Structures are given as structure tokens and as C-alpha cells.
Coordinates of C-alpha atoms in Angstrom, one line a residue:
M1 CA 342.7 23.7 130.9
R2 CA 340.7 21.2 132.5
Q3 CA 337.9 23.7 133.0
S4 CA 338.1 24.9 129.4
G5 CA 337.9 21.2 128.4
R6 CA 334.7 20.6 130.5
I7 CA 332.9 23.8 129.1
V8 CA 333.9 22.4 125.4
R9 CA 332.5 19.2 126.3
Q10 CA 329.3 20.6 127.6
V11 CA 328.9 22.7 124.6
L12 CA 329.4 19.7 122.1
D13 CA 327.1 17.5 124.2
H14 CA 324.5 20.2 123.9
V15 CA 325.0 20.9 120.2
R16 CA 325.1 17.0 119.5
T17 CA 321.6 16.7 120.7
L18 CA 320.6 19.2 117.8
V19 CA 322.2 17.4 115.0
K20 CA 319.4 16.1 112.7
P21 CA 318.2 16.5 109.3
G22 CA 316.4 19.8 108.8
V23 CA 318.6 21.8 111.1
T24 CA 320.5 24.6 109.6
T25 CA 324.2 25.2 110.4
M26 CA 323.1 28.6 111.7
D27 CA 320.7 26.8 114.3
L28 CA 323.7 24.9 115.8
E29 CA 325.8 28.3 115.8
R30 CA 323.1 30.0 117.8
A31 CA 322.5 27.1 120.3
A32 CA 326.3 26.7 120.8
E33 CA 326.9 30.7 121.5
K34 CA 323.9 30.6 123.8
K35 CA 325.4 27.7 125.8
I36 CA 328.8 29.2 126.0
G37 CA 327.4 32.3 127.3
E38 CA 325.3 30.3 129.8
L39 CA 328.5 28.7 131.0
G40 CA 330.3 32.1 131.5
A41 CA 332.8 31.5 128.9
K42 CA 334.1 33.5 125.8
P43 CA 334.2 31.8 122.4
A44 CA 337.7 31.2 121.1
F45 CA 337.0 31.3 117.3
K46 CA 334.5 34.5 117.3
G47 CA 336.5 37.5 116.3
Y48 CA 339.9 35.6 115.7
Y49 CA 341.3 37.0 112.5
D50 CA 337.7 38.6 112.1
Y51 CA 336.1 35.0 112.0
P52 CA 332.4 35.9 112.5
C53 CA 331.1 32.7 114.7
V54 CA 331.6 30.4 117.5
L55 CA 331.6 27.2 115.3
C56 CA 333.5 26.0 112.3
T57 CA 330.8 23.9 110.3
S58 CA 332.2 22.1 107.2
V59 CA 330.0 19.6 105.7
N60 CA 331.0 16.7 103.3
E61 CA 333.3 18.2 100.6
E62 CA 334.1 21.3 102.4
I63 CA 337.6 20.9 104.3
V64 CA 337.7 23.3 106.9
H65 CA 336.3 26.6 108.2
G66 CA 332.8 26.6 107.0
I67 CA 331.0 29.5 108.1
P68 CA 327.4 28.7 109.6
S69 CA 324.6 29.7 107.2
E70 CA 320.8 29.7 107.4
K71 CA 321.1 28.1 103.8
R72 CA 323.0 25.2 104.9
E73 CA 320.6 22.6 106.0
L74 CA 321.8 19.3 107.4
K75 CA 320.3 16.4 105.3
E76 CA 320.8 12.5 106.0
A77 CA 324.2 11.0 105.9
I78 CA 326.0 14.4 105.6
L79 CA 329.3 14.5 107.7
F80 CA 329.3 17.6 110.0
R81 CA 332.2 19.0 111.7
S82 CA 332.3 21.2 114.6
I83 CA 334.7 22.6 117.1
A84 CA 337.3 20.5 118.9
E85 CA 337.5 18.3 115.7
W86 CA 334.3 16.4 116.4
C87 CA 332.5 14.8 113.4
W88 CA 329.0 13.4 113.6
M89 CA 327.0 11.8 110.9
V90 CA 323.5 13.2 110.3
I91 CA 321.3 10.3 109.7
T92 CA 317.7 9.2 110.7
A93 CA 318.3 6.3 113.0
T94 CA 316.3 3.0 112.6
P95 CA 316.9 -0.1 114.5
R96 CA 318.8 -1.5 111.7
S97 CA 321.1 1.3 111.4
R98 CA 322.5 1.5 115.0
C99 CA 326.0 0.8 115.6
R100 CA 327.0 -2.5 117.1

């Protein structure tokens, strides 16, 4: 479990660096799958009940199990959800918009 958790963390950290306006959910999918492979792991989602991807990407009003798509481009202020129940806001940061 500890080793699996470390791998998930590394994949999430990598994908998080790519989350920004203009990126598609499929871009994130490819990056996550590549990173999982580089770490010598096997994705849990892909193939489970015929699910076709390694990520589940739900944006805003989508509840769960959003399938990554070339057509689903991240825009500012859209909430993105990924594996392990992580959520990120997709924004263009300015000095005034940072968290305190």
C-alpha cells in the first residue's frame, strides 16, 4: 500500500504541473499513463469494467467518471477532478489571486 501510494502521489504531482488553461483532458491522460509506465506500475482504472482510460476527469457539472477527451479543453476557473479524489482549480494565477 505504501509503495502504491507513493506511485499515485508521483503521478498526481506530475499531472498537476500540466493542469492549465488550453490543455485537454486527453493530454493529461497521456501524461499520466506515460508516468505510470515509467514507474513500472499498472493503472487500476484502465480496463476495469471496460473503462478505457487511466484517469477519470470530471469537469464542473460532471459528477463522476468523465472520460478524457481531445475535445475537453480546460479553461479558467473550471474544476478538474482526477484519480484519488484530487481536485484542482484551473486558473491563470496573478499576484492578487494567490492563496493566503
